[in-house]
Amino acid sequence: MAKQRRSHQENSSSQSGLSKSQTINKLQRKKQTDKKLWINKFPYILFFSILVALCAVGFIYYQRYIENRVRMPLTAPKVITKNGLEIPERYWGSYRPGVYFGLKTRSPHSLVTGLMWFSQNIKDNLKLRHWCNQWDGLKKYGWLQHDGLNFGEQDIVEDEYIITTTFVKRSVGEFGGDWTARITVKPQPSNSTVQFPISLLFYTALDGEGVIIPSLLSGNQLSAIQGETSDLGKFKISFESTSSLTKYHFLTATAPPGLHELKETVMQHFALFKSDKKSEPPTIGLIGHSQKQTGMGAETKINFIVHQITALPPYELEVLFQSASMPNQFNSLKGNIYTTEHKKHKDNFEAKFERVFQLSAKKFLKEEIQIAQAVMSNMIGSLGYFYGASMVQSQHNKEPIQYWEAPLFTAVPSRSFFPRGFLWDEGFHNLLISRWDAKISKEILGHWLDLMNVEGWIPREQILGLEAQSRVPAEFIVQKNTNGNPPTLLLALESIVRRMELGEVEEDLEFLRRVYPRLQAYFDWFNITQEGKLPGSYRWRGRDALTEKELNPKTLTSGLDDYPRASHPSHDERHIDLRCWMALAAKVLAFLGEKLGKPWHAFAATHKYLTDNELLDTLHWSPLSQTYSDFGLHTDKVKLVKPKIPPPAPGQSTPKVDKVRAVLEEPTLRFIDHFGYVSLFPFFLQIIRPENPKLGKILTDLRDPNLLWTNYGLRSLAKSSLFYMKYNTEHDPPYWRGSIWINMNYLAVRALNYYSKLPGPYQDQAQELYGELRKNLINNILKEFRRTGYLWENYNDKTGHGQGCHPFTGWSALVVLLMAELY
Ligand SMILES: *[C@@H]1O[C@H](CO)[C@@H](O)[C@H](O)[C@H]1NC(C)=O
Ligand SMILES: *[C@@H]1O[C@H](CO)[C@@H](O)[C@H](O)[C@H]1NC(C)=O
């Protein structure tokens, strides 16, 4: 409007033949009409301005809302209603899986205690052990027994000596009670003497409010620590050691907040102490009170106290944590009293282990049962309690933002390499944990489900707190809300509910009622955000369609990272594994919904639809390879090549460039004919009907050594696949392209067990394979444990050797369920 009026005015004033006064009059008149016009229009303009302002404000609010939406919690009651001291028996525990030994409480800013050690033999350098680290090269470490509640016992095996860490708890009194840790150091049986003294460093650190004050005996010896925090009330930590030849040192210091630099703080405070005896070499010991002031003068508060003892093994150190709230009639948990309590818990553990897993009854040997106990104990003993906020990002955030601060009680895949929560691992973990202690499992599932945002999304990798963050490369920290991860929590939940039905687990409708709305939101999130183009099809998001260096773009979200999928990610893609996970999810929701009297018909209908074998075939059965497959824009004709670059200028060297992918043929829409774990999902999740001839085909293919079958379990990708054992980039070795993974093998054995129990033409075949596959897996995993001291991330398909990271007592620990035949 304004623009038109001005041009009109320009036109009129440029008209020739008008006198000056005429023009002025005209202009004045014009001004008046303009003014009138303006006055007439005033309400409109006002209205318009207000509207614009409102829109702007609304827009800003909306912008802020959508930016923050990713970190808004789901509006539904939390599953976890009791925290910290409301569950006193689980207050203290070995909830620091990332360190070799340490105890803390299940509270956000717990007092933490832990162990470091080193040999005074420092010909190379001082090897201070603290965080579990596979490069430390320990022969073996891990829990031998751990009941997840009262006690644990662990061996840590160095070349020359063995450290045994045990602890026993007594959960009485107001503040979660007392505990004692007994740490013994002895020579390896094969190395009858240790030539150099070994130093043990037991520390206490505060990550928040509270005080800890050292009590000193003579000289450098710390006799005890007195302390008080709001979480623990008043307490005392005291030390007793057996060797008379012990040397004592200590440190009081201020460690940087977050407690992720405790080792560095210790390393900065060593000195050489000369011996009284001339012949003795000096001892490396802590200097006592740190002079370093990290804060401002007197404000610096001691938050870190270390007790160091140094002696020739064998010797023993007892650390007593005593709460002032402990009733008087309890004697200190030390010496014989400790030994008796420890023995009592050990006996209970062994009796319960047999009751739950019945391995003696199944004629396993004593030594095999001990391994199984160690494997199960490592799962239970690696439970962690983390607190903090993930970094998350949605399409509306330019930069990653913080999720809300929350606790996570979870098991971890690997104490050395992955000491934090992983969503899809956790479902597998809880198949085992829930057999041992369904209460613990329910708490774990509850904590994970409480991390769900308003969209129904749960971040897949949980890196909470500074200690966790300091162990993860920056590029992996941010979690994107477009990306899912298999809903395996439902697998665990299904198992628990099934046993509630059988009366094996106490029915807990309150828990299920709290879980249900969250599962509904979770299901909807998948059903909406991961849906495919065709009805009944689904597609993992998060694949990189613009990749240049990857032979086949990874699908991290599916959990099976580099398993070959469509070479060119597109909207036409459909992923068979995700479709099967959705069928499972719909089944569990329908079942729970009906049980709880909630609307369940839609889930039942979706389940029926997704398990319809004919429909499944139209979307996913590849007539060419006669296997279930993904579908998408694909060509097999890809390879990694060195890019052509101009020759270097004279006197300069050729720059290093990575190989890039060359696509030698236009991709077409087709099935992705690579046989492996993904092809097996309709079988894994028991969607194929027992009389379906495709089941027969799958069972025959399974047993074929040229495809997946090995003497150690099923390999992830057929030997005949072009991607078998191929690097994905020049630097990315194959991961899910041939190696044997135990979670998928567990699903295979479980499915074989299922089909062997249902009448049908393939029942006997399933029965036979069941026996063979189960035996192969158990034999190899136990053999490798004996040979290497560890469970492994995956196993080599040619040699059966453990590979990847270790110890990996995450889903590889499912071997205990295979031994026990619990599915
Ligand atoms: C005994 O200790 C030495 C180091 O002092 C080590 O090299 C060797 O491997 C140990 N022997 C055994 C059987 O562990
Ligand atoms: C899942 O999505 C499909 C397709 O949009 C829909 O037909 C189905 O009802 C949904 N299932 C549930 C349980 O909401």
CSV table of C-alpha atoms in Angstrom, one decimal, residues 378-693:
chain,number,residue,atom,x,y,z
A,378,ASN,CA,30.4,-59.5,36.7
A,379,MET,CA,27.1,-58.5,35.2
A,380,ILE,CA,25.6,-57.8,38.7
A,381,GLY,CA,28.9,-56.4,40.1
A,382,SER,CA,29.2,-54.0,37.2
A,383,LEU,CA,26.0,-52.1,37.9
A,384,GLY,CA,26.7,-48.4,38.0
A,385,TYR,CA,24.9,-45.4,39.4
A,386,PHE,CA,25.5,-42.4,37.3
A,387,TYR,CA,24.2,-38.8,37.6
A,388,GLY,CA,24.2,-36.0,35.1
A,389,ALA,CA,22.8,-34.8,31.8
A,390,SER,CA,23.3,-36.0,28.3
A,391,MET,CA,24.1,-33.7,25.5
A,392,VAL,CA,21.3,-33.8,23.0
A,393,GLN,CA,20.3,-32.2,19.7
A,394,SER,CA,17.2,-32.0,17.6
A,395,GLN,CA,16.8,-30.5,14.2
A,396,HIS,CA,15.7,-27.3,15.9
A,397,ASN,CA,19.0,-26.9,17.8
A,398,LYS,CA,22.0,-25.3,16.2
A,399,GLU,CA,24.2,-26.5,19.0
A,400,PRO,CA,23.7,-29.5,21.3
A,401,ILE,CA,22.0,-28.7,24.6
A,402,GLN,CA,21.8,-30.4,27.9
A,403,TYR,CA,19.1,-32.9,28.8
A,404,TRP,CA,17.8,-32.7,32.3
A,405,GLU,CA,19.9,-33.9,35.1
A,406,ALA,CA,18.9,-37.4,36.2
A,407,PRO,CA,20.2,-40.5,37.7
A,408,LEU,CA,20.7,-43.7,35.8
A,409,PHE,CA,21.1,-47.1,37.5
A,410,THR,CA,22.3,-49.5,34.8
A,411,ALA,CA,24.6,-52.3,33.9
A,412,VAL,CA,27.4,-51.6,31.5
A,413,PRO,CA,28.7,-53.6,28.5
A,414,SER,CA,32.4,-53.4,29.5
A,415,ARG,CA,34.1,-52.1,32.6
A,416,SER,CA,37.2,-51.0,30.6
A,417,PHE,CA,35.8,-49.9,27.3
A,418,PHE,CA,32.2,-49.0,27.8
A,419,PRO,CA,31.7,-48.2,31.5
A,420,ARG,CA,28.3,-46.5,30.9
A,421,GLY,CA,24.8,-47.2,29.9
A,422,PHE,CA,23.8,-48.3,26.4
A,423,LEU,CA,20.1,-48.6,25.6
A,424,TRP,CA,20.0,-51.7,23.5
A,425,ASP,CA,22.6,-53.6,25.5
A,426,GLU,CA,20.5,-53.0,28.6
A,427,GLY,CA,17.6,-55.1,27.4
A,428,PHE,CA,19.9,-58.1,26.9
A,429,HIS,CA,21.6,-57.5,30.3
A,430,ASN,CA,18.3,-57.6,32.0
A,431,LEU,CA,17.4,-61.0,30.6
A,432,LEU,CA,20.1,-62.3,33.0
A,433,ILE,CA,19.9,-59.7,35.8
A,434,SER,CA,16.1,-60.3,36.2
A,435,ARG,CA,16.7,-64.0,36.7
A,436,TRP,CA,19.0,-63.2,39.6
A,437,ASP,CA,17.1,-60.4,41.1
A,438,ALA,CA,13.9,-59.1,39.5
A,439,LYS,CA,13.8,-56.1,41.9
A,440,ILE,CA,17.1,-54.9,40.6
A,441,SER,CA,15.9,-55.3,37.0
A,442,LYS,CA,12.7,-53.4,37.6
A,443,GLU,CA,14.8,-50.5,39.0
A,444,ILE,CA,17.1,-50.5,36.0
A,445,LEU,CA,14.2,-50.6,33.5
A,446,GLY,CA,12.5,-47.9,35.5
A,447,HIS,CA,15.5,-45.6,35.4
A,448,TRP,CA,15.9,-46.0,31.7
A,449,LEU,CA,12.2,-45.4,31.0
A,450,ASP,CA,12.3,-42.3,33.2
A,451,LEU,CA,14.8,-40.8,30.8
A,452,MET,CA,12.1,-40.6,28.1
A,453,ASN,CA,11.4,-37.2,26.8
A,454,VAL,CA,8.0,-35.8,25.8
A,455,GLU,CA,8.3,-37.2,22.3
A,456,GLY,CA,8.8,-40.8,23.6
A,457,TRP,CA,12.5,-40.8,22.8
A,458,ILE,CA,15.3,-42.1,25.0
A,459,PRO,CA,18.9,-41.1,24.3
A,460,ARG,CA,20.8,-44.2,23.3
A,461,GLU,CA,24.2,-43.8,24.9
A,462,GLN,CA,24.2,-42.4,28.4
A,463,ILE,CA,27.4,-40.4,29.2
A,464,LEU,CA,26.5,-38.9,32.6
A,465,GLY,CA,28.9,-36.9,34.7
A,466,LEU,CA,32.4,-35.7,34.2
A,467,GLU,CA,34.0,-39.1,34.9
A,468,ALA,CA,32.0,-40.7,32.2
A,469,GLN,CA,32.4,-37.8,29.7
A,470,SER,CA,36.2,-37.8,30.1
A,471,ARG,CA,36.3,-41.3,28.7
A,472,VAL,CA,34.3,-40.7,25.5
A,473,PRO,CA,35.5,-39.0,22.3
A,474,ALA,CA,33.6,-35.7,21.8
A,475,GLU,CA,32.1,-36.8,18.5
A,476,PHE,CA,30.1,-39.6,20.2
A,477,ILE,CA,28.8,-37.5,23.1
A,478,VAL,CA,25.8,-35.8,21.4
A,479,GLN,CA,22.6,-37.8,21.1
A,480,LYS,CA,20.1,-37.0,18.3
A,481,ASN,CA,16.4,-37.3,18.8
A,482,THR,CA,15.8,-38.6,15.3
A,483,ASN,CA,17.7,-41.7,16.1
A,484,GLY,CA,16.4,-44.8,17.8
A,485,ASN,CA,18.0,-48.0,19.0
A,486,PRO,CA,16.3,-51.4,19.2
A,487,PRO,CA,13.6,-51.5,21.9
A,488,THR,CA,15.2,-54.4,23.7
A,489,LEU,CA,14.0,-53.2,27.1
A,490,LEU,CA,10.7,-54.8,26.0
A,491,LEU,CA,12.5,-58.1,25.6
A,492,ALA,CA,13.5,-58.0,29.3
A,493,LEU,CA,10.1,-56.7,30.4
A,494,GLU,CA,8.4,-59.5,28.5
A,495,SER,CA,10.5,-62.0,30.3
A,496,ILE,CA,9.7,-60.5,33.7
A,497,VAL,CA,6.0,-60.3,33.0
A,498,ARG,CA,5.9,-63.9,31.7
A,499,ARG,CA,7.4,-65.0,35.0
A,500,MET,CA,4.9,-62.9,37.0
A,501,GLU,CA,2.2,-64.9,35.2
A,502,LEU,CA,3.9,-68.1,36.1
A,503,GLY,CA,4.2,-67.0,39.7
A,504,GLU,CA,8.0,-67.2,39.6
A,505,VAL,CA,8.3,-63.4,40.2
A,506,GLU,CA,6.1,-61.6,42.6
A,507,GLU,CA,3.4,-59.8,40.7
A,508,ASP,CA,3.9,-56.0,40.7
A,509,LEU,CA,0.9,-54.3,39.1
A,510,GLU,CA,1.9,-50.9,40.5
A,511,PHE,CA,5.2,-51.2,38.6
A,512,LEU,CA,3.5,-52.2,35.4
A,513,ARG,CA,0.9,-49.4,35.6
A,514,ARG,CA,3.7,-46.9,35.9
A,515,VAL,CA,5.7,-48.4,33.0
A,516,TYR,CA,2.7,-48.7,30.7
A,517,PRO,CA,2.1,-45.0,29.6
A,518,ARG,CA,5.9,-44.7,29.0
A,519,LEU,CA,5.9,-47.8,26.8
A,520,GLN,CA,2.9,-46.4,24.9
A,521,ALA,CA,4.8,-43.2,24.2
A,522,TYR,CA,7.9,-45.2,23.3
A,523,PHE,CA,6.0,-47.3,20.9
A,524,ASP,CA,4.4,-44.3,19.2
A,525,TRP,CA,7.7,-42.6,18.8
A,526,PHE,CA,9.0,-45.6,16.8
A,527,ASN,CA,5.7,-46.1,15.0
A,528,ILE,CA,5.7,-42.5,13.8
A,529,THR,CA,9.2,-41.4,13.4
A,530,GLN,CA,10.7,-44.6,12.0
A,531,GLU,CA,7.9,-45.5,9.7
A,532,GLY,CA,8.7,-46.5,6.1
A,533,LYS,CA,7.1,-45.4,2.9
A,534,LEU,CA,4.9,-48.5,2.5
A,535,PRO,CA,2.4,-49.5,5.1
A,536,GLY,CA,3.9,-52.0,7.5
A,537,SER,CA,7.5,-51.0,6.7
A,538,TYR,CA,10.0,-49.3,9.0
A,539,ARG,CA,13.3,-47.6,8.4
A,540,TRP,CA,16.1,-46.8,10.8
A,541,ARG,CA,17.0,-43.1,10.7
A,542,GLY,CA,20.5,-41.7,11.2
A,543,ARG,CA,22.2,-43.2,8.1
A,544,ASP,CA,24.5,-40.9,6.2
A,545,ALA,CA,23.3,-40.6,2.6
A,546,LEU,CA,26.2,-38.2,1.7
A,547,THR,CA,29.0,-40.4,2.9
A,548,GLU,CA,32.1,-40.5,0.8
A,549,LYS,CA,34.5,-42.7,2.7
A,550,GLU,CA,32.2,-45.6,3.8
A,551,LEU,CA,31.9,-48.7,1.7
A,552,ASN,CA,28.4,-49.0,3.1
A,553,PRO,CA,26.9,-46.2,5.2
A,554,LYS,CA,26.7,-47.4,8.9
A,555,THR,CA,23.4,-47.9,10.7
A,556,LEU,CA,24.6,-47.2,14.3
A,557,THR,CA,21.0,-46.8,15.4
A,558,SER,CA,20.1,-50.5,14.6
A,559,GLY,CA,22.9,-51.6,16.9
A,560,LEU,CA,24.5,-53.6,14.1
A,561,ASP,CA,26.8,-50.7,13.1
A,562,ASP,CA,28.4,-51.7,9.8
A,563,TYR,CA,26.2,-54.6,8.8
A,564,PRO,CA,25.5,-54.1,5.1
A,565,ARG,CA,22.3,-52.3,4.2
A,566,ALA,CA,21.2,-50.4,1.1
A,567,SER,CA,24.3,-48.8,-0.4
A,568,HIS,CA,22.4,-45.5,-0.9
A,569,PRO,CA,20.2,-44.5,2.0
A,570,SER,CA,16.8,-43.3,0.8
A,571,HIS,CA,13.2,-42.9,1.9
A,572,ASP,CA,12.4,-46.1,0.0
A,573,GLU,CA,14.4,-48.2,2.4
A,574,ARG,CA,12.8,-50.8,4.6
A,575,HIS,CA,14.6,-52.6,7.4
A,576,ILE,CA,13.5,-56.1,8.3
A,577,ASP,CA,15.0,-56.0,11.8
A,578,LEU,CA,13.1,-52.9,12.8
A,579,ARG,CA,9.9,-54.3,11.5
A,580,CYS,CA,10.4,-57.4,13.7
A,581,TRP,CA,11.3,-55.3,16.8
A,582,MET,CA,8.0,-53.4,16.2
A,583,ALA,CA,6.1,-56.6,16.1
A,584,LEU,CA,7.6,-57.6,19.4
A,585,ALA,CA,6.9,-54.2,20.9
A,586,ALA,CA,3.2,-54.4,19.8
A,587,LYS,CA,2.9,-57.8,21.3
A,588,VAL,CA,4.2,-56.8,24.7
A,589,LEU,CA,2.0,-53.7,24.8
A,590,ALA,CA,-1.1,-55.6,23.8
A,591,PHE,CA,-0.4,-58.1,26.5
A,592,LEU,CA,0.3,-55.6,29.2
A,593,GLY,CA,-2.6,-53.4,28.1
A,594,GLU,CA,-5.0,-56.2,28.4
A,595,LYS,CA,-3.6,-57.2,31.8
A,596,LEU,CA,-3.9,-53.7,33.1
A,597,GLY,CA,-7.3,-53.0,31.6
A,598,LYS,CA,-6.0,-50.3,29.3
A,599,PRO,CA,-6.9,-49.9,25.6
A,600,TRP,CA,-4.9,-52.6,24.0
A,601,HIS,CA,-6.8,-53.4,20.8
A,602,ALA,CA,-4.7,-51.2,18.5
A,603,PHE,CA,-1.6,-52.9,19.7
A,604,ALA,CA,-3.1,-56.3,19.1
A,605,ALA,CA,-4.1,-55.3,15.6
A,606,THR,CA,-0.7,-53.9,14.9
A,607,HIS,CA,0.9,-57.1,16.2
A,608,LYS,CA,-1.4,-59.2,14.1
A,609,TYR,CA,-0.6,-57.1,11.0
A,610,LEU,CA,3.2,-57.1,11.6
A,611,THR,CA,3.3,-60.9,12.2
A,612,ASP,CA,1.2,-61.7,9.1
A,613,ASN,CA,3.6,-64.0,7.2
A,614,GLU,CA,2.2,-63.3,3.8
A,615,LEU,CA,2.5,-59.5,4.2
A,616,LEU,CA,6.0,-60.0,5.6
A,617,ASP,CA,6.9,-61.9,2.5
A,618,THR,CA,5.7,-59.2,0.1
A,619,LEU,CA,7.8,-56.6,1.8
A,620,HIS,CA,10.9,-58.6,2.8
A,621,TRP,CA,11.3,-62.0,1.1
A,622,SER,CA,13.9,-61.8,-1.6
A,623,PRO,CA,12.9,-64.2,-4.4
A,624,LEU,CA,16.4,-64.1,-5.7
A,625,SER,CA,18.4,-65.1,-2.6
A,626,GLN,CA,15.4,-66.9,-0.9
A,627,THR,CA,16.0,-65.1,2.3
A,628,TYR,CA,14.5,-62.3,4.4
A,629,SER,CA,16.1,-59.0,3.5
A,630,ASP,CA,16.2,-55.3,3.7
A,631,PHE,CA,15.0,-53.4,0.7
A,632,GLY,CA,16.3,-50.1,-0.8
A,633,LEU,CA,18.4,-48.3,-3.3
A,634,HIS,CA,21.4,-50.5,-3.7
A,635,THR,CA,24.3,-51.7,-5.7
A,636,ASP,CA,26.9,-54.3,-4.7
A,637,LYS,CA,29.4,-52.7,-7.1
A,638,VAL,CA,31.2,-50.4,-4.7
A,639,LYS,CA,34.8,-50.3,-3.6
A,640,LEU,CA,37.3,-48.2,-1.8
A,641,VAL,CA,39.8,-46.5,-4.0
A,642,LYS,CA,42.6,-44.0,-3.6
A,643,PRO,CA,41.3,-40.8,-5.1
A,644,LYS,CA,43.2,-39.3,-8.0
A,645,ILE,CA,45.0,-36.2,-6.9
A,646,PRO,CA,47.3,-33.9,-9.0
A,647,PRO,CA,50.9,-34.9,-8.8
A,648,PRO,CA,52.8,-33.0,-6.0
A,649,ALA,CA,54.9,-30.0,-6.9
A,650,PRO,CA,58.6,-30.8,-7.4
A,651,GLY,CA,60.3,-31.3,-4.1
A,652,GLN,CA,57.0,-31.9,-2.2
A,653,SER,CA,55.8,-35.3,-1.0
A,654,THR,CA,52.5,-36.7,-2.0
A,655,PRO,CA,49.8,-35.7,0.6
A,656,LYS,CA,48.1,-38.5,2.5
A,657,VAL,CA,44.5,-38.9,1.4
A,658,ASP,CA,42.0,-41.5,2.6
A,659,LYS,CA,40.4,-43.9,0.2
A,660,VAL,CA,37.0,-43.0,-1.0
A,661,ARG,CA,34.1,-45.0,-2.2
A,662,ALA,CA,33.7,-45.6,-5.9
A,663,VAL,CA,30.3,-46.6,-7.1
A,664,LEU,CA,30.7,-48.6,-10.3
A,665,GLU,CA,27.0,-49.1,-11.1
A,666,GLU,CA,23.8,-47.0,-10.7
A,667,PRO,CA,22.0,-48.3,-7.6
A,668,THR,CA,18.5,-49.7,-8.2
A,669,LEU,CA,15.6,-50.4,-5.9
A,670,ARG,CA,16.0,-54.0,-4.8
A,671,PHE,CA,16.4,-56.4,-2.0
A,672,ILE,CA,19.8,-56.3,-0.2
A,673,ASP,CA,20.8,-59.9,-0.7
A,674,HIS,CA,23.4,-60.3,2.1
A,675,PHE,CA,22.6,-63.2,4.4
A,676,GLY,CA,23.3,-62.7,8.1
A,677,TYR,CA,21.8,-61.7,11.4
A,678,VAL,CA,19.5,-59.2,9.8
A,679,SER,CA,18.0,-61.9,7.6
A,680,LEU,CA,17.3,-64.0,10.7
A,681,PHE,CA,15.1,-61.5,12.6
A,682,PRO,CA,11.7,-63.1,11.7
A,683,PHE,CA,13.1,-66.3,13.1
A,684,PHE,CA,14.9,-64.6,16.1
A,685,LEU,CA,11.8,-62.9,17.2
A,686,GLN,CA,9.6,-65.9,16.4
A,687,ILE,CA,7.4,-64.3,13.8
A,688,ILE,CA,7.6,-67.1,11.3
A,689,ARG,CA,4.8,-69.6,11.8
A,690,PRO,CA,6.2,-73.1,12.7
A,691,GLU,CA,4.6,-74.7,9.5
A,692,ASN,CA,6.0,-72.0,7.2
A,693,PRO,CA,8.4,-73.6,4.6
